[in-house]
Amino acid sequence: AAALLLMFPKTDEEANFIDLWSWVFFLGCLYGSYRKVNPILLIVLSALGGIFVYWLPAFAAQF
């Protein structure tokens, strides 16, 4: 899914979601795959990283 987002970054409204963190997660998973890291672990770590980077600051800003 990350690779598809990086190939086709525009939405219908021409908004671009891809930022530096997206590239960091993608390259981290690519490197982990190259080093033969468990794919499930890569998915879980990417999900936790996404929550930490995208959701947590928005949630904390509400308070």
mmCIF file of C-alpha atoms in Angstrom:
data_model
loop_
_atom_site.group_PDB
_atom_site.id
_atom_site.type_symbol
_atom_site.label_atom_id
_atom_site.label_comp_id
_atom_site.label_asym_id
_atom_site.label_seq_id
_atom_site.Cartn_x
_atom_site.Cartn_y
_atom_site.Cartn_z
ATOM 1 C CA ALA A 1 0.000 0.000 0.000
ATOM 2 C CA ALA A 2 2.838 2.405 0.786
ATOM 3 C CA ALA A 3 4.406 1.755 -2.598
ATOM 4 C CA LEU A 4 1.125 2.566 -4.353
ATOM 5 C CA LEU A 5 0.797 5.796 -2.392
ATOM 6 C CA LEU A 6 4.315 6.781 -3.372
ATOM 7 C CA MET A 7 3.635 6.013 -7.053
ATOM 8 C CA PHE A 8 0.252 7.806 -7.164
ATOM 9 C CA PRO A 9 0.407 10.520 -4.492
ATOM 10 C CA LYS A 10 -2.487 12.718 -5.670
ATOM 11 C CA THR A 11 -6.066 12.332 -4.471
ATOM 12 C CA ASP A 12 -9.126 13.383 -6.458
ATOM 13 C CA GLU A 13 -8.897 16.822 -4.834
ATOM 14 C CA GLU A 14 -5.237 17.078 -5.933
ATOM 15 C CA ALA A 15 -4.093 16.870 -2.306
ATOM 16 C CA ASN A 16 -0.694 15.303 -1.771
ATOM 17 C CA PHE A 17 -0.497 13.103 1.331
ATOM 18 C CA ILE A 18 3.085 11.942 0.828
ATOM 19 C CA ASP A 19 5.546 13.623 3.172
ATOM 20 C CA LEU A 20 8.957 12.874 4.614
ATOM 21 C CA TRP A 21 7.588 10.400 7.156
ATOM 22 C CA SER A 22 5.952 8.352 4.387
ATOM 23 C CA TRP A 23 9.332 7.999 2.693
ATOM 24 C CA VAL A 24 10.986 7.101 6.008
ATOM 25 C CA PHE A 25 8.450 4.322 6.654
ATOM 26 C CA PHE A 26 8.704 3.055 3.075
ATOM 27 C CA LEU A 27 12.495 3.001 3.063
ATOM 28 C CA GLY A 28 12.558 1.421 6.530
ATOM 29 C CA CYS A 29 10.292 -1.394 5.362
ATOM 30 C CA LEU A 30 12.306 -1.805 2.175
ATOM 31 C CA TYR A 31 15.512 -2.092 4.199
ATOM 32 C CA GLY A 32 13.848 -4.460 6.672
ATOM 33 C CA SER A 33 12.674 -6.628 3.800
ATOM 34 C CA TYR A 34 16.192 -6.651 2.372
ATOM 35 C CA ARG A 35 17.532 -7.736 5.784
ATOM 36 C CA LYS A 36 14.900 -10.531 5.944
ATOM 37 C CA VAL A 37 12.954 -9.084 8.882
ATOM 38 C CA ASN A 38 9.642 -10.790 9.624
ATOM 39 C CA PRO A 39 6.998 -9.109 7.370
ATOM 40 C CA ILE A 40 4.360 -9.121 10.115
ATOM 41 C CA LEU A 41 6.791 -7.290 12.388
ATOM 42 C CA LEU A 42 7.369 -4.689 9.654
ATOM 43 C CA ILE A 43 3.614 -4.144 9.316
ATOM 44 C CA VAL A 44 3.117 -3.805 13.075
ATOM 45 C CA LEU A 45 6.078 -1.432 13.458
ATOM 46 C CA SER A 46 4.852 0.693 10.546
ATOM 47 C CA ALA A 47 1.389 0.875 12.078
ATOM 48 C CA LEU A 48 2.793 1.912 15.448
ATOM 49 C CA GLY A 49 5.041 4.466 13.761
ATOM 50 C CA GLY A 50 2.084 5.874 11.825
ATOM 51 C CA ILE A 51 0.027 6.194 14.994
ATOM 52 C CA PHE A 52 2.913 7.907 16.754
ATOM 53 C CA VAL A 53 3.714 10.305 13.898
ATOM 54 C CA TYR A 54 0.259 11.157 12.502
ATOM 55 C CA TRP A 55 -2.442 10.431 15.050
ATOM 56 C CA LEU A 56 -0.818 11.209 18.402
ATOM 57 C CA PRO A 57 0.101 14.870 17.649
ATOM 58 C CA ALA A 58 -3.409 15.555 16.299
ATOM 59 C CA PHE A 59 -4.953 13.908 19.351
ATOM 60 C CA ALA A 60 -2.715 15.826 21.763
ATOM 61 C CA ALA A 61 -3.523 19.135 20.024
ATOM 62 C CA GLN A 62 -7.161 18.783 21.086
ATOM 63 C CA PHE A 63 -6.234 19.312 24.727
#
